[in-house]
GROMACS .gro file of C-alpha atoms in nm:
model
  278
    1MET     CA    1   1.182  -1.906  -0.764
    2ARG     CA    2   1.015  -2.025  -0.445
    3VAL     CA    3   0.966  -1.832  -0.124
    4ALA     CA    4   1.103  -1.978   0.195
    5ASN     CA    5   0.844  -2.142   0.415
    6PRO     CA    6   0.680  -1.875   0.637
    7THR     CA    7   0.738  -2.101   0.937
    8GLN     CA    8   1.114  -2.074   0.913
    9ALA     CA    9   1.320  -2.099   1.230
   10ASP     CA   10   1.321  -1.728   1.316
   11ASP     CA   11   0.941  -1.713   1.276
   12ARG     CA   12   0.955  -1.423   1.029
   13PRO     CA   13   0.649  -1.420   0.800
   14THR     CA   14   0.724  -1.385   0.430
   15ALA     CA   15   0.637  -1.056   0.258
   16LEU     CA   16   0.621  -1.095  -0.120
   17LEU     CA   17   0.690  -0.779  -0.320
   18ILE     CA   18   0.570  -0.782  -0.681
   19ARG     CA   19   0.762  -0.556  -0.917
   20ALA     CA   20   0.739  -0.471  -1.287
   21PRO     CA   21   0.950  -0.275  -1.537
   22GLY     CA   22   0.965   0.079  -1.397
   23THR     CA   23   0.911  -0.013  -1.032
   24ASN     CA   24   1.170   0.181  -0.829
   25CYS     CA   25   1.063   0.170  -0.463
   26ASP     CA   26   1.091  -0.203  -0.404
   27ARG     CA   27   1.418  -0.180  -0.210
   28GLU     CA   28   1.271   0.072   0.034
   29MET     CA   29   0.958  -0.140   0.083
   30ALA     CA   30   1.165  -0.455   0.134
   31THR     CA   31   1.372  -0.277   0.398
   32ALA     CA   32   1.057  -0.155   0.573
   33PHE     CA   33   0.913  -0.507   0.589
   34GLU     CA   34   1.244  -0.644   0.716
   35LEU     CA   35   1.267  -0.376   0.989
   36ALA     CA   36   0.909  -0.461   1.088
   37GLY     CA   37   0.997  -0.828   1.140
   38ALA     CA   38   0.916  -0.993   0.807
   39SER     CA   39   1.134  -1.169   0.554
   40ALA     CA   40   1.100  -0.976   0.226
   41VAL     CA   41   1.124  -1.143  -0.116
   42THR     CA   42   1.093  -0.946  -0.442
   43VAL     CA   43   0.972  -1.119  -0.758
   44HIS     CA   44   0.920  -0.979  -1.110
   45VAL     CA   45   0.559  -1.009  -1.224
   46ASP     CA   46   0.656  -1.213  -1.533
   47ARG     CA   47   0.839  -1.466  -1.318
   48LEU     CA   48   0.543  -1.482  -1.081
   49ILE     CA   49   0.301  -1.547  -1.366
   50ALA     CA   50   0.523  -1.835  -1.478
   51ASP     CA   51   0.530  -1.976  -1.124
   52PRO     CA   52   0.263  -1.839  -0.882
   53ALA     CA   53   0.390  -2.053  -0.593
   54PRO     CA   54   0.549  -1.758  -0.405
   55LEU     CA   55   0.213  -1.577  -0.407
   56ARG     CA   56   0.034  -1.885  -0.277
   57GLU     CA   57   0.287  -1.916   0.007
   58ALA     CA   58   0.326  -1.550   0.110
   59SER     CA   59   0.192  -1.416   0.438
   60LEU     CA   60   0.196  -1.051   0.320
   61VAL     CA   61   0.200  -0.891  -0.025
   62GLY     CA   62   0.333  -0.551  -0.132
   63LEU     CA   63   0.303  -0.352  -0.456
   64PRO     CA   64   0.574  -0.084  -0.443
   65GLY     CA   65   0.578   0.259  -0.602
   66GLY     CA   66   0.744   0.371  -0.921
   67PHE     CA   67   0.645   0.409  -1.284
   68SER     CA   68   0.541   0.059  -1.387
   69TYR     CA   69   0.561   0.011  -1.763
   70GLY     CA   70   0.649   0.379  -1.796
   71ASP     CA   71   0.296   0.483  -1.691
   72ASP     CA   72   0.187   0.415  -2.050
   73VAL     CA   73  -0.189   0.459  -2.106
   74ALA     CA   74  -0.230   0.559  -1.739
   75ALA     CA   75  -0.035   0.503  -1.419
   76GLY     CA   76  -0.074   0.142  -1.305
   77ARG     CA   77  -0.301   0.042  -1.594
   78VAL     CA   78  -0.066  -0.198  -1.773
   79PHE     CA   79   0.056  -0.356  -1.446
   80SER     CA   80  -0.303  -0.414  -1.333
   81HIS     CA   81  -0.384  -0.583  -1.664
   82ARG     CA   82  -0.084  -0.812  -1.624
   83LEU     CA   83  -0.205  -0.915  -1.279
   84ALA     CA   84  -0.566  -0.957  -1.390
   85ARG     CA   85  -0.475  -1.174  -1.687
   86GLY     CA   86  -0.195  -1.376  -1.531
   87LEU     CA   87  -0.256  -1.392  -1.156
   88ALA     CA   88  -0.628  -1.338  -1.094
   89GLU     CA   89  -0.682  -1.674  -0.924
   90PRO     CA   90  -0.387  -1.669  -0.680
   91ILE     CA   91  -0.451  -1.302  -0.593
   92THR     CA   92  -0.817  -1.373  -0.524
   93ALA     CA   93  -0.714  -1.674  -0.315
   94ALA     CA   94  -0.474  -1.457  -0.115
   95VAL     CA   95  -0.751  -1.206  -0.041
   96GLU     CA   96  -0.987  -1.484   0.060
   97ARG     CA   97  -0.738  -1.637   0.303
   98GLY     CA   98  -0.680  -1.301   0.470
   99VAL     CA   99  -0.336  -1.199   0.343
  100PRO     CA  100  -0.262  -0.829   0.417
  101ILE     CA  101  -0.190  -0.651   0.088
  102LEU     CA  102  -0.029  -0.308   0.054
  103GLY     CA  103  -0.010  -0.083  -0.252
  104VAL     CA  104   0.191   0.240  -0.225
  105CYS     CA  105   0.168   0.518  -0.485
  106ASN     CA  106   0.194   0.327  -0.815
  107GLY     CA  107   0.091   0.018  -0.619
  108PHE     CA  108  -0.224   0.203  -0.507
  109GLN     CA  109  -0.295   0.294  -0.868
  110VAL     CA  110  -0.261  -0.073  -0.960
  111LEU     CA  111  -0.497  -0.189  -0.684
  112VAL     CA  112  -0.779   0.051  -0.780
  113LYS     CA  113  -0.749  -0.025  -1.151
  114LEU     CA  114  -0.742  -0.395  -1.073
  115GLY     CA  115  -1.060  -0.348  -0.869
  116LEU     CA  116  -0.907  -0.502  -0.557
  117LEU     CA  117  -0.986  -0.169  -0.394
  118PRO     CA  118  -1.241  -0.082  -0.272
  119GLY     CA  119  -1.280  -0.459  -0.286
  120TRP     CA  120  -1.654  -0.495  -0.303
  121SER     CA  121  -1.792  -0.826  -0.426
  122PRO     CA  122  -1.644  -0.914  -0.765
  123GLY     CA  123  -1.871  -0.991  -1.057
  124ASP     CA  124  -1.873  -1.305  -1.268
  125SER     CA  125  -1.584  -1.170  -1.474
  126GLY     CA  126  -1.372  -1.071  -1.176
  127TRP     CA  127  -1.302  -0.754  -0.982
  128THR     CA  128  -1.451  -0.431  -1.116
  129GLN     CA  129  -1.282  -0.090  -1.108
  130GLN     CA  130  -1.493   0.167  -0.923
  131THR     CA  131  -1.240   0.435  -0.828
  132THR     CA  132  -0.929   0.577  -0.991
  133LEU     CA  133  -0.626   0.803  -0.949
  134ILE     CA  134  -0.582   1.074  -1.210
  135ASP     CA  135  -0.354   1.370  -1.284
  136ASN     CA  136  -0.300   1.606  -0.992
  137ALA     CA  137  -0.532   1.906  -0.993
  138HIS     CA  138  -0.227   2.122  -1.066
  139PRO     CA  139  -0.079   1.902  -1.341
  140ARG     CA  140   0.274   1.867  -1.220
  141PHE     CA  141   0.478   1.614  -1.025
  142ILE     CA  142   0.463   1.671  -0.646
  143ASP     CA  143   0.746   1.566  -0.414
  144ARG     CA  144   0.714   1.682  -0.053
  145TRP     CA  145   0.592   1.592   0.295
  146VAL     CA  146   0.226   1.622   0.395
  147GLY     CA  147   0.022   1.593   0.712
  148CYS     CA  148  -0.209   1.290   0.724
  149VAL     CA  149  -0.485   1.183   0.960
  150ILE     CA  150  -0.637   0.839   1.018
  151PRO     CA  151  -1.020   0.864   1.033
  152GLY     CA  152  -1.175   0.691   1.330
  153GLU     CA  153  -0.864   0.678   1.547
  154ALA     CA  154  -1.025   0.897   1.814
  155ASP     CA  155  -1.295   0.631   1.849
  156GLY     CA  156  -1.051   0.352   1.922
  157GLY     CA  157  -0.905   0.273   1.582
  158GLY     CA  158  -1.011   0.249   1.220
  159ARG     CA  159  -1.102  -0.055   1.013
  160CYS     CA  160  -0.759  -0.084   0.849
  161VAL     CA  161  -0.510  -0.310   1.028
  162TRP     CA  162  -0.214  -0.132   0.867
  163THR     CA  163  -0.293   0.216   1.004
  164ARG     CA  164  -0.391   0.133   1.362
  165GLY     CA  165  -0.243   0.370   1.617
  166LEU     CA  166  -0.104   0.616   1.364
  167GLY     CA  167  -0.339   0.905   1.444
  168THR     CA  168  -0.205   1.224   1.284
  169CYS     CA  169   0.133   1.196   1.117
  170GLU     CA  170   0.357   1.327   0.839
  171LEU     CA  171   0.456   1.121   0.538
  172PRO     CA  172   0.630   1.198   0.208
  173ILE     CA  173   0.448   1.199  -0.127
  174ALA     CA  174   0.592   1.186  -0.478
  175HIS     CA  175   0.351   1.151  -0.770
  176GLY     CA  176   0.200   1.308  -1.079
  177GLU     CA  177  -0.125   1.107  -1.086
  178GLY     CA  178  -0.237   1.103  -0.725
  179ARG     CA  179  -0.580   1.265  -0.732
  180PHE     CA  180  -0.829   1.013  -0.594
  181ALA     CA  181  -1.157   1.023  -0.785
  182ALA     CA  182  -1.486   0.833  -0.773
  183PRO     CA  183  -1.859   0.897  -0.824
  184PRO     CA  184  -2.031   1.059  -0.523
  185ALA     CA  185  -2.223   0.739  -0.446
  186VAL     CA  186  -1.898   0.543  -0.428
  187LEU     CA  187  -1.739   0.807  -0.204
  188ASP     CA  188  -2.041   0.796   0.025
  189ARG     CA  189  -2.021   0.417   0.046
  190LEU     CA  190  -1.648   0.431   0.128
  191GLU     CA  191  -1.709   0.675   0.410
  192ALA     CA  192  -2.014   0.494   0.546
  193GLY     CA  193  -1.823   0.165   0.549
  194GLY     CA  194  -1.518   0.305   0.725
  195GLN     CA  195  -1.300   0.236   0.422
  196VAL     CA  196  -1.128   0.574   0.408
  197ALA     CA  197  -0.799   0.477   0.568
  198LEU     CA  198  -0.607   0.801   0.530
  199ARG     CA  199  -0.685   1.166   0.457
  200TYR     CA  200  -0.471   1.471   0.402
  201ALA     CA  201  -0.490   1.645   0.737
  202ASP     CA  202  -0.536   2.003   0.620
  203PRO     CA  203  -0.832   2.053   0.382
  204ALA     CA  204  -0.665   2.373   0.265
  205ASP     CA  205  -0.350   2.178   0.176
  206ASN     CA  206  -0.490   1.897  -0.036
  207PRO     CA  207  -0.175   1.843  -0.245
  208ASN     CA  208  -0.333   1.677  -0.548
  209GLY     CA  209  -0.701   1.774  -0.525
  210SER     CA  210  -0.822   1.429  -0.417
  211ALA     CA  211  -1.195   1.396  -0.360
  212ARG     CA  212  -1.273   1.456   0.008
  213ALA     CA  213  -0.898   1.477   0.074
  214ILE     CA  214  -0.870   1.098   0.052
  215ALA     CA  215  -0.508   0.980   0.059
  216GLY     CA  216  -0.573   0.607   0.099
  217ILE     CA  217  -0.853   0.350   0.118
  218THR     CA  218  -0.893  -0.003   0.246
  219ASP     CA  219  -1.117  -0.293   0.152
  220PRO     CA  220  -1.408  -0.404   0.376
  221THR     CA  221  -1.182  -0.643   0.570
  222GLY     CA  222  -0.925  -0.373   0.651
  223LEU     CA  223  -0.647  -0.599   0.520
  224VAL     CA  224  -0.595  -0.447   0.174
  225LEU     CA  225  -0.458  -0.092   0.184
  226GLY     CA  226  -0.369   0.150  -0.092
  227LEU     CA  227  -0.226   0.495  -0.025
  228MET     CA  228  -0.041   0.767  -0.213
  229PRO     CA  229   0.200   0.871   0.069
  230HIS     CA  230   0.516   0.661   0.106
  231PRO     CA  231   0.541   0.503   0.454
  232GLU     CA  232   0.846   0.302   0.343
  233ARG     CA  233   1.038   0.629   0.311
  234TYR     CA  234   0.990   0.712   0.678
  235THR     CA  235   1.118   0.417   0.879
  236ASP     CA  236   1.390   0.615   1.059
  237ALA     CA  237   1.372   0.956   1.227
  238LEU     CA  238   1.676   1.069   1.026
  239GLN     CA  239   1.461   1.058   0.712
  240HIS     CA  240   1.239   1.340   0.837
  241PRO     CA  241   1.326   1.678   0.678
  242ARG     CA  242   1.334   1.842   1.021
  243TRP     CA  243   1.512   1.561   1.203
  244THR     CA  244   1.764   1.799   1.359
  245ARG     CA  245   1.477   1.968   1.546
  246LEU     CA  246   1.339   1.646   1.689
  247THR     CA  247   1.390   1.577   2.058
  248PRO     CA  248   1.594   1.272   2.164
  249ALA     CA  249   1.269   1.099   2.259
  250GLU     CA  250   1.115   1.174   1.918
  251ARG     CA  251   1.424   1.041   1.742
  252ALA     CA  252   1.411   0.721   1.945
  253ALA     CA  253   1.038   0.665   1.888
  254GLU     CA  254   0.910   0.435   1.617
  255THR     CA  255   0.823   0.632   1.304
  256PRO     CA  256   0.469   0.626   1.158
  257GLY     CA  257   0.601   0.454   0.846
  258LEU     CA  258   0.760   0.169   1.037
  259ARG     CA  259   0.455   0.140   1.261
  260LEU     CA  260   0.237   0.085   0.955
  261PHE     CA  261   0.445  -0.213   0.841
  262ARG     CA  262   0.479  -0.353   1.193
  263ASN     CA  263   0.101  -0.345   1.237
  264ALA     CA  264   0.056  -0.581   0.943
  265VAL     CA  265   0.340  -0.812   1.047
  266GLU     CA  266   0.201  -0.839   1.400
  267HIS     CA  267  -0.146  -0.903   1.261
  268VAL     CA  268  -0.012  -1.197   1.059
  269ARG     CA  269   0.165  -1.338   1.363
  270ASN     CA  270  -0.115  -1.289   1.612
  271VAL     CA  271  -0.444  -1.301   1.424
  272THR     CA  272  -0.432  -1.475   1.088
  273PRO     CA  273  -0.313  -1.832   1.032
  274VAL     CA  274   0.022  -1.880   0.860
  275ALA     CA  275  -0.022  -1.921   0.485
  276THR     CA  276   0.038  -2.267   0.345
  277PRO     CA  277   0.136  -2.363  -0.010
  278GLY     CA  278  -0.152  -2.413  -0.251
   0.00000   0.00000   0.00000
């Protein structure tokens, strides 16, 4: 399977979604990318390993949420191993050419176990895992909406291209292994480098017990983002649990979830060069 050329007539950049057995949020993510102005293509990881061409040609990459490989061993562990063993070179090439990459929930778990986040210089053997996502502090599955805040927005915007302009917002979460964890030195380095892309807004309402209320991180370039909240589930005001209380203006406004995807699509169109086949 080959992805259409990103320079197609309607000028819609191609967003490649990589799924695995157990992935169940790919349709929502594809819809979000389409609404944001991209052309979404979903490919099974096994098919992509057999033919990496779509990854070499994509302008954006998404790892959707779900329960890849049944969360055996640990959430995202098996999927990350599949990517590391079968697609290390084209993934590294995508990062090096500036392709925005998004991992949501299970996709975030995959990115940290792969070592693509926090994305510090890889060693001779490839990317090294330095953070993780473990069982929620209260070991049960959580499914609700939470307040989120984007660090650095008051100073004119954070490092992450995906979250620009979001400020404080609400997004849904749904996970059992969402507690972000890392050694103190790693947490300090993330904060000092502006790589904390998203926090839970209320320290007293940290839903999973994440270290320093971290809900998402980015790599040093701001192009690779992983987060536990699901922006793809809030692309329309009608999806908000209190939508009947929203004003007409609030209902007509672009949702934070859709804004996140549009930020990346606009970045590809306006800042980075269009990807070309390898």
